[in-house]
Short mmCIF file of C-alpha atoms in Angstrom, two decimals:
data_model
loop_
_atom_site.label_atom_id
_atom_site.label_comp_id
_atom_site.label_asym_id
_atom_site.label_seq_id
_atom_site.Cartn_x
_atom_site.Cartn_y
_atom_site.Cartn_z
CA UNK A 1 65.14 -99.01 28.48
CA UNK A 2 64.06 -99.10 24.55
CA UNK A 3 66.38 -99.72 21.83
CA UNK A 4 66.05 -99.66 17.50
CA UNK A 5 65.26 -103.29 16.52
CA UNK A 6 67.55 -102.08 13.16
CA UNK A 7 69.47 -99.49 13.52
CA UNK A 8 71.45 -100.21 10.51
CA UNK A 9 68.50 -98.59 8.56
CA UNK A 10 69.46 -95.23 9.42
CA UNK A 11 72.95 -95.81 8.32
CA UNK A 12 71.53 -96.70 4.97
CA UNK A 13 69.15 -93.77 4.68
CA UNK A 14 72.73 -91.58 5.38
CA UNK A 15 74.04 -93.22 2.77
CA UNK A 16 71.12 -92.29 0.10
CA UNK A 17 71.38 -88.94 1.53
CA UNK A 18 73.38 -88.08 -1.45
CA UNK A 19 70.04 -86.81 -2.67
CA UNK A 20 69.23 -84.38 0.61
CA UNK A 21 65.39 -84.34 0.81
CA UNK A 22 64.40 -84.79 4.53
CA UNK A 23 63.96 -87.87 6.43
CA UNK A 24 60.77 -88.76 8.48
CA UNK A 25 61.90 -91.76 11.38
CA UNK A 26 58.65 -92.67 12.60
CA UNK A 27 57.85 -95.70 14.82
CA UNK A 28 54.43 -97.34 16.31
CA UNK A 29 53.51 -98.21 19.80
CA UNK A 30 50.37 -100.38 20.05
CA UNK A 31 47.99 -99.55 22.17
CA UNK A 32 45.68 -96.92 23.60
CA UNK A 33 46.92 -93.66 23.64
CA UNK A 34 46.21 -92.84 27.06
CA UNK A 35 47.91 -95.86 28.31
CA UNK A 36 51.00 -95.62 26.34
CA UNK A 37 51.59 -91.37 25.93
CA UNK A 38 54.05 -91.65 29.20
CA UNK A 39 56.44 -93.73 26.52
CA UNK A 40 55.79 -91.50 23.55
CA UNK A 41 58.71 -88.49 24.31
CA UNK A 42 61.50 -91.33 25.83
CA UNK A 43 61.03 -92.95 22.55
CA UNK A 44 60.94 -89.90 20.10
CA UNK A 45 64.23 -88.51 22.14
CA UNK A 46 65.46 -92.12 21.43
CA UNK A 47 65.19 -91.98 17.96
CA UNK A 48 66.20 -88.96 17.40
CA UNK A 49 69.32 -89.61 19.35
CA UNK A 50 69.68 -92.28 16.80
CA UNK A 51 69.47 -90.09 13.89
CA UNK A 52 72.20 -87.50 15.02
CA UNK A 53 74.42 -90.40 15.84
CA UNK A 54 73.39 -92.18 12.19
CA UNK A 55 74.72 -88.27 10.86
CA UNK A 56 70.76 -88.50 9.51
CA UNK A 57 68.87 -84.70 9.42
CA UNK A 58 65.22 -85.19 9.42
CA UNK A 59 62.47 -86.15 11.99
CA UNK A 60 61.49 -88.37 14.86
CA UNK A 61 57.91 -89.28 15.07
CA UNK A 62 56.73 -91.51 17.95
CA UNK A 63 52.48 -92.92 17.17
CA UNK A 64 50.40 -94.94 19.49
CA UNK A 65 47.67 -96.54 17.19
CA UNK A 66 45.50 -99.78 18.13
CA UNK A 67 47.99 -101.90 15.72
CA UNK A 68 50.78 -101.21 13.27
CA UNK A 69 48.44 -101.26 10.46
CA UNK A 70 46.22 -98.65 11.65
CA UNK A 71 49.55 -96.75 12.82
CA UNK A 72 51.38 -97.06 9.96
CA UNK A 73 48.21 -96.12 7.60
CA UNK A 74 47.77 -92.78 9.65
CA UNK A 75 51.96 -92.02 9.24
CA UNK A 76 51.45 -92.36 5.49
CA UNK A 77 48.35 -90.67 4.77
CA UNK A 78 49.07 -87.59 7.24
CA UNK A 79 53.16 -86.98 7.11
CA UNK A 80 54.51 -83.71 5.69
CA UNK A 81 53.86 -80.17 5.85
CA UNK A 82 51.97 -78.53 3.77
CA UNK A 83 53.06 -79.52 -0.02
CA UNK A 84 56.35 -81.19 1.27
CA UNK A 85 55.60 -84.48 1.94
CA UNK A 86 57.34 -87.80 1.50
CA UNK A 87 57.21 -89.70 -1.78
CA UNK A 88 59.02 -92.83 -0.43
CA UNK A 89 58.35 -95.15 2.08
CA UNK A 90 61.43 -97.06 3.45
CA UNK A 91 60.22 -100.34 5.89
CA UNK A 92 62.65 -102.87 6.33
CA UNK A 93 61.80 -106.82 5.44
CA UNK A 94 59.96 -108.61 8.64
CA UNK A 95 63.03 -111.08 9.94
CA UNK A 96 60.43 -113.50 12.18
CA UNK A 97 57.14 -112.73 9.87
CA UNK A 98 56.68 -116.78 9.67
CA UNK A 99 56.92 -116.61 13.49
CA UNK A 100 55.00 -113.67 14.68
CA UNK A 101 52.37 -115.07 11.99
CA UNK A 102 49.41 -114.86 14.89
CA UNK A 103 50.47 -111.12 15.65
CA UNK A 104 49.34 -110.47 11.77
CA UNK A 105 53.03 -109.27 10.48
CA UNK A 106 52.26 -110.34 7.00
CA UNK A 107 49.22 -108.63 6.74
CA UNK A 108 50.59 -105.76 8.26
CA UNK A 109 53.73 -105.10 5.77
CA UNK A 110 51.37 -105.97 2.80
CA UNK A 111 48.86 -103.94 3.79
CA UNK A 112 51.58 -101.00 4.04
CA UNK A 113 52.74 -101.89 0.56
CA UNK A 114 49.29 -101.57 -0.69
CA UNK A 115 48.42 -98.05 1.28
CA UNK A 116 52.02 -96.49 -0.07
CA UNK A 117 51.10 -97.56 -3.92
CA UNK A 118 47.49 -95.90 -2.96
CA UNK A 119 49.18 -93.14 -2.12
CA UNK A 120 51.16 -93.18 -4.93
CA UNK A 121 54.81 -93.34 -2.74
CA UNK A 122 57.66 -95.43 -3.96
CA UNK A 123 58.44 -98.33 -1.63
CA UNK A 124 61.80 -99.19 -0.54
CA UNK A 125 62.52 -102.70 1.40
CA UNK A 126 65.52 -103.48 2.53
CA UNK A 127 66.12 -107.17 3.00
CA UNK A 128 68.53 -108.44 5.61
CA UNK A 129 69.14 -105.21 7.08
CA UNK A 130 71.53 -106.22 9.81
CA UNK A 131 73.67 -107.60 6.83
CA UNK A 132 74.16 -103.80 5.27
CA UNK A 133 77.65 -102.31 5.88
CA UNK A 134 77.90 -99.18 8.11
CA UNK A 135 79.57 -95.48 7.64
CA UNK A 136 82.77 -96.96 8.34
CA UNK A 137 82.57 -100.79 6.27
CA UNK A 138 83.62 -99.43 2.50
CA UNK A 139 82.13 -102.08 -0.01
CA UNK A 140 84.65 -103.30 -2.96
CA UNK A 141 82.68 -105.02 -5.80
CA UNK A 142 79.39 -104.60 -7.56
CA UNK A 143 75.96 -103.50 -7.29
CA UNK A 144 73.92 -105.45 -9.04
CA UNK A 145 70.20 -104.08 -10.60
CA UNK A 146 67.89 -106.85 -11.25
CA UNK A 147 65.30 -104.70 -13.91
CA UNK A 148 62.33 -106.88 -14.52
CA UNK A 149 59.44 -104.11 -14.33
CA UNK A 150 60.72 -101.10 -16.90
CA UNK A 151 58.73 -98.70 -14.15
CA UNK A 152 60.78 -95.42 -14.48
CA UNK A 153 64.18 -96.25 -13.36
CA UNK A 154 63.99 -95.86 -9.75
CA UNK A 155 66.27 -98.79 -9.42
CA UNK A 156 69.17 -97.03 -11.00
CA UNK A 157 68.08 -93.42 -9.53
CA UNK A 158 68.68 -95.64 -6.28
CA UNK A 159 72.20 -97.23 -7.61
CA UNK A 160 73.22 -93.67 -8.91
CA UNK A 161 72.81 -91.96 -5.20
CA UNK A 162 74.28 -94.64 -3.18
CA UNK A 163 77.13 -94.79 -5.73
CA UNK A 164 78.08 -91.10 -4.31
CA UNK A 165 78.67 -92.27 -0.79
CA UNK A 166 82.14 -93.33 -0.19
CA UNK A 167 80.42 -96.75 1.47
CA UNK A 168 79.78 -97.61 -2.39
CA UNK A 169 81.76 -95.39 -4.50
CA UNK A 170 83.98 -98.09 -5.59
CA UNK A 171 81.49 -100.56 -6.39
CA UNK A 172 80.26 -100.92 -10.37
CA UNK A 173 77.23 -101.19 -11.54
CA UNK A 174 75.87 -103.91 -13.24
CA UNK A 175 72.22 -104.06 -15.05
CA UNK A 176 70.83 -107.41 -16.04
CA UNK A 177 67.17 -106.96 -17.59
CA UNK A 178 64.88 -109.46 -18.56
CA UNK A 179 63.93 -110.78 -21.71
CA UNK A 180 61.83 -113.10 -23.53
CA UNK A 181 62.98 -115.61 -25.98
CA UNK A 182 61.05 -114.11 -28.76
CA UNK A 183 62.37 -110.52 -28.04
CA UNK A 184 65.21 -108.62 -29.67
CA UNK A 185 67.93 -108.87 -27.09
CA UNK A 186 70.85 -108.01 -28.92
CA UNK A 187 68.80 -104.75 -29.83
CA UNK A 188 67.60 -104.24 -26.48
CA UNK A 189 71.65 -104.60 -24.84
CA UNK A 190 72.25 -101.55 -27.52
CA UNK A 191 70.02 -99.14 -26.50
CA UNK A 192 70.15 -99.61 -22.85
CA UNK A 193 74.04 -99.16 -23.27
CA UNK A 194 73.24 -96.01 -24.98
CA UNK A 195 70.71 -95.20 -22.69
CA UNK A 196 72.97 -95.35 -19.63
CA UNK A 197 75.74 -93.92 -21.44
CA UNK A 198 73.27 -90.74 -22.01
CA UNK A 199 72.40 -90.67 -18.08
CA UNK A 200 76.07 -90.59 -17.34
CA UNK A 201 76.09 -93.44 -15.49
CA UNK A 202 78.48 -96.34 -15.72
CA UNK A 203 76.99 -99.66 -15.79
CA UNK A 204 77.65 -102.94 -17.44
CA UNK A 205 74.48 -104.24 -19.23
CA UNK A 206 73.31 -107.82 -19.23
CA UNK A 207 69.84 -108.89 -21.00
CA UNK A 208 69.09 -112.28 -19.60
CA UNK A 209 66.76 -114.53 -21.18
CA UNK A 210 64.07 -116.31 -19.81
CA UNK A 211 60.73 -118.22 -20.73
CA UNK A 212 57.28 -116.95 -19.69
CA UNK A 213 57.18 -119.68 -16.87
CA UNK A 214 60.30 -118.23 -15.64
CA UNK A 215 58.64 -114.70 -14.55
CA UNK A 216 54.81 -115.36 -14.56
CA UNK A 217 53.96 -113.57 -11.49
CA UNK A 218 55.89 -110.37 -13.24
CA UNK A 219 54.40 -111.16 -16.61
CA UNK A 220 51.09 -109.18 -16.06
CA UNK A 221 52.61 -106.55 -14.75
CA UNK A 222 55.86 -106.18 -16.96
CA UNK A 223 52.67 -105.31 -19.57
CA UNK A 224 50.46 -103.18 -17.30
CA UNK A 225 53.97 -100.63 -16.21
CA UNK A 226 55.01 -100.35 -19.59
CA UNK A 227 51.50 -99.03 -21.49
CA UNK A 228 51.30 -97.00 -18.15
CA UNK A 229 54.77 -95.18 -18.07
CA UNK A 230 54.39 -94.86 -22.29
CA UNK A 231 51.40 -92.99 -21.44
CA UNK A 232 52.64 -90.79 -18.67
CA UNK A 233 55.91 -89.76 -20.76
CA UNK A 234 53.58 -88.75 -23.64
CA UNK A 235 51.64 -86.81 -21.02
CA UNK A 236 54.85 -84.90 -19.75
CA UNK A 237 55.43 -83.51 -23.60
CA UNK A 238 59.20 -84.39 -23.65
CA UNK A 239 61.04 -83.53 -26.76
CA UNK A 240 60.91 -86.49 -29.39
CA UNK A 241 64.94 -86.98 -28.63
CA UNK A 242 64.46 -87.20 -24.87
CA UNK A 243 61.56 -89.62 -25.18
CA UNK A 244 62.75 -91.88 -27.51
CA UNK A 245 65.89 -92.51 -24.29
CA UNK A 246 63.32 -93.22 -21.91
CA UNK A 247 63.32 -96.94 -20.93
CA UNK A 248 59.95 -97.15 -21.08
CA UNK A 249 59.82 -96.24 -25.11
CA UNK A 250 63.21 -98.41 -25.72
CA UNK A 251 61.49 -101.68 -24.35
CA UNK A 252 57.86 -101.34 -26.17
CA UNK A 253 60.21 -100.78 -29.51
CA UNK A 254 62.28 -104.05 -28.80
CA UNK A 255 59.13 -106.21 -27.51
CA UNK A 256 57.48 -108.51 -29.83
CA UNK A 257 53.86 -107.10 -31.13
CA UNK A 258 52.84 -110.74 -31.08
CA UNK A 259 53.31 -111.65 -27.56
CA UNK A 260 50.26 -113.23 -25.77
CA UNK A 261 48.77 -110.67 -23.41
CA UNK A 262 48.27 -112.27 -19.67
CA UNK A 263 44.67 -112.37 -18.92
CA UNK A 264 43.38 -109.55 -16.49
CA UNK A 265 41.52 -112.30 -14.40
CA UNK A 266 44.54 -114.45 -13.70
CA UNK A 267 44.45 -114.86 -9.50
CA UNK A 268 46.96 -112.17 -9.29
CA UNK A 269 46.39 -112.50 -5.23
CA UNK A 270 47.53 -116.21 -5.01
CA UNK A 271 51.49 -116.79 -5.37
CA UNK A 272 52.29 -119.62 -3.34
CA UNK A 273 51.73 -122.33 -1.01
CA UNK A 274 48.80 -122.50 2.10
CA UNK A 275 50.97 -122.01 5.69
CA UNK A 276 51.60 -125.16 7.73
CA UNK A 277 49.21 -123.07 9.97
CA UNK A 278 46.50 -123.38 7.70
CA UNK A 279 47.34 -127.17 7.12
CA UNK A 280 44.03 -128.57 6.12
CA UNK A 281 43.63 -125.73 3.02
CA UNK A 282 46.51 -127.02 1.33
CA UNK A 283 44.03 -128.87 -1.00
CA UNK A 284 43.18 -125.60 -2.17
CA UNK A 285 46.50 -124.47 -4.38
CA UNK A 286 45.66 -124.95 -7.35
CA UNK A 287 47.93 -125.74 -10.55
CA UNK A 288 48.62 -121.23 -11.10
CA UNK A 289 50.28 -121.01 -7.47
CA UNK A 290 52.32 -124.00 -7.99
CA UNK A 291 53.86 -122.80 -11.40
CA UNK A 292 54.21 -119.11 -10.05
CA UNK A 293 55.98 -120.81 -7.06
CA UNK A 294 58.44 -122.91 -9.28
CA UNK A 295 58.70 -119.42 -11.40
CA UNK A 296 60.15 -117.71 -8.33
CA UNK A 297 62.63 -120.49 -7.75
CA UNK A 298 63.55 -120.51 -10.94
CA UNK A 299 64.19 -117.08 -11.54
CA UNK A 300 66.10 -116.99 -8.08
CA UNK A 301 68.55 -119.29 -9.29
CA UNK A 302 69.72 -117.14 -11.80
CA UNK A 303 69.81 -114.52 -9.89
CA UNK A 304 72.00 -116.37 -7.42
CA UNK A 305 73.92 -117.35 -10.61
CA UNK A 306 75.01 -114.16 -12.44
CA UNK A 307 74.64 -112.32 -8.69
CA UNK A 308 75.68 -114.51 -5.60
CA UNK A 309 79.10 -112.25 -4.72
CA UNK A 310 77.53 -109.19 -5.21
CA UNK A 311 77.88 -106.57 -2.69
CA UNK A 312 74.06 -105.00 -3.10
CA UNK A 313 71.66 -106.40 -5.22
CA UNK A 314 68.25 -104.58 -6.03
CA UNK A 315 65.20 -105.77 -7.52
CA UNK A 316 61.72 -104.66 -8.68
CA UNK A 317 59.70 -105.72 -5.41
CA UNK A 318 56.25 -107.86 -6.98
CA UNK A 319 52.75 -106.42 -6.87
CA UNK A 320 51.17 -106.99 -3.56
CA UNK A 321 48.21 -109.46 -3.76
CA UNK A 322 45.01 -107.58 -4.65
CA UNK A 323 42.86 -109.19 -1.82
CA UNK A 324 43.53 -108.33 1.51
CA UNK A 325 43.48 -111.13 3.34
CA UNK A 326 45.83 -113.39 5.83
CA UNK A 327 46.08 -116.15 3.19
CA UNK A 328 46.85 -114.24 0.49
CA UNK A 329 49.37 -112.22 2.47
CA UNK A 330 51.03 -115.07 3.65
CA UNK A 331 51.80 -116.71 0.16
CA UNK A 332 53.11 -113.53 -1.13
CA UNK A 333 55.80 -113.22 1.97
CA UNK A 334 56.37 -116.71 0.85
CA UNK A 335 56.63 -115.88 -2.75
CA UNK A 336 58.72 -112.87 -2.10
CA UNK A 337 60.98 -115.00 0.70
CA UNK A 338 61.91 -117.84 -2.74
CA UNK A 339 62.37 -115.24 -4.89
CA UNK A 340 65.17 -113.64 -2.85
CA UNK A 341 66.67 -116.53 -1.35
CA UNK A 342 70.18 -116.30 -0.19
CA UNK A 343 71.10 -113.23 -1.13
CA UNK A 344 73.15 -111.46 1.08
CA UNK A 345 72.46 -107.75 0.97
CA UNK A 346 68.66 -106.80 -0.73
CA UNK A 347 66.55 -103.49 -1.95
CA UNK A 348 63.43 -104.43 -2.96
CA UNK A 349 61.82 -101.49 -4.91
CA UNK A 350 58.43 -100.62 -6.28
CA UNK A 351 58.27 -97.36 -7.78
CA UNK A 352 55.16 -94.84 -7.58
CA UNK A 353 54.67 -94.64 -11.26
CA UNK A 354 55.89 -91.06 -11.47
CA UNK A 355 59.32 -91.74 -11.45
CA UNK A 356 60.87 -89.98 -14.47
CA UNK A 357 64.86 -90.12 -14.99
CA UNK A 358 65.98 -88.25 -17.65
CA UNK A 359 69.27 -87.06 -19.48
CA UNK A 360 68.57 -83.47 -17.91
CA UNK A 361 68.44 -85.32 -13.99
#
């Protein structure tokens, strides 16, 4: 007999269904195709069993690849019909990833993070699925969005859709965005109430501040997303008015010119600690993966601060590490695992970098 290791992922794609598209359920059997096609149909009628009962409409697909990496790769690269194809990847956080460390989970979800930004999909990674509330469990409180990469506003695109469910329709939303201590932040709280007031949606806005230290493994990147997404709004020829309430355009206004750019050649692969597996490398760490571990700690506590009863919180999901290797893999799980600790329910989101909410969504 098989059975879905989470099934409470279909009940949240039901719930984001607020935005129709279709729905692709696709899982991997490792091995050789000839040994394992006998198990291919009882597992596809399986899962789509699961997605009538989950009130999901969309697609089973059942793969038998030599690992999950190869499977998964395949899935993402060949999906859709035609033109339709999907443009976000939903793969839910590894629970034993520290355990099944020899059967390469790490590298595997990395390595899926990295072939979905490739392909130029968002990625959406739900975080202690099993904690997520049903079809039937209606949440009373907030949904907190943790905006530290300005990359588009898929976080609140997100927010907005599940806020049309009756699972979330009661909660608020809340918006706390980072800022620097040399940035304009009573300026910036202004124009992102204006700019959510112009999107329609209702959200409290808090601009947090914190020191460089605080988000260095962001830093780089917080940079990089906003000169890209500038670029691409200029490129789409929106009227002046609708540019100038993109977030993208609000936040290079309200950052300070004389900032120190993050150097290019920082080891943006490196984010934490050696595994007690890999004991005798330890030696290794140098001085940038201890601060950017300390930086993830710090910035979870005030997350945990402002955010520890909130109902849903989601957060920009950090750059997976350039390298592809077991090591590197390994300290970003770990990075990613101090970042978010102890918080209840998760999203981790990284968008595709054509995400584009405007006033006329």
């Amino acid at each position: 007999s098989y059975a879905l290791r989470h099934p409470r992922v279909l009940n949240f794609l039901y719930q984001l269904k607020a935005g129709q598209g279709f729905v692709v359920a696709a899982t991997i059997l490792e091995g050789d195709y000839l040994d394992k096609y006998q198990f291919i149909e009882p597992i596809r009628l399986l899962l789509k069993a699961s997605l009538t009962q989950a009130k999901v409409q969309g697609f089973a697909e059942v793969l038998a690849a030599k690992d999950v990496e190869d499977g998964i790769s395949a899935l993402i690269q060949t999906e859709g019909l035609g033109g339709l194809k999907p443009n976000t990847i939903v793969i839910c956080w590894p629970v034993n990833w520290k355990k099944d460390y020899e059967a390469y989970t790490a590298d595997a979800f990395v390595r899926t993070i990295a072939i979905a930004e490739a392909r130029r999909c968002a990625v959406i990674v739900p975080k202690n699925i099993n904690n997520f509330p049903d079809s039937k469990e209606i949440q009373d409180g907030t949904i907190d969005i943790w905006w530290i990469i300005h990359d588009g506003g898929l976080l609140f695109l997100i927010a907005f859709l599940l806020k049309r469910n009756k699972v979330w329709s009661r909660c608020r939303i809340r918006l706390f965005t980072v800022a620097q201590l040399e940035d304009n932040s009573v300026e910036m709280k202004k124009d992102l109430e204006q700019y959510m007031y112009q999107l329609r949606i209702e959200a409290e806005v808090n601009v947090v501040e914190m020191d460089n230290q605080e988000i260095s493994a962001y830093a780089y990147e917080r940079t990089l997303k906003l000169a890209e997404r500038v670029q691409l709004l200029k490129d789409l020829k929106l009227p002046d008015k609708e540019l100038q309430l993109q977030p993208q355009i609000l936040m290079e206004s309200l950052l300070n010119n004389q900032r120190q750019s993050i150097d290019e050649s920082d080891d943006q692969y490196h984010y934490t600690f050696t595994p007690h597996q890999l004991e005798n490398l330890k030696k290794s760490v140098g001085a940038s993966s201890m601060r950017k571990m300390h930086s993830a700690v710090r910035l979870n506590q005030q997350i945990r601060d402002r955010s520890h009863d909130a109902k849903l919180v989601l957060i920009n999901l950090p750059s997976p590490p350039s390298k592809q290797t077991s090591l590197a893999a390994f300290s970003y799980m770990e990075y990613v695992d101090a970042l978010t600790e102890g918080l209840h329910r998760l999203l981790l989101m990284r968008g595709s970098g054509r995400e584009v909410i405007t006033i006329f969504s």
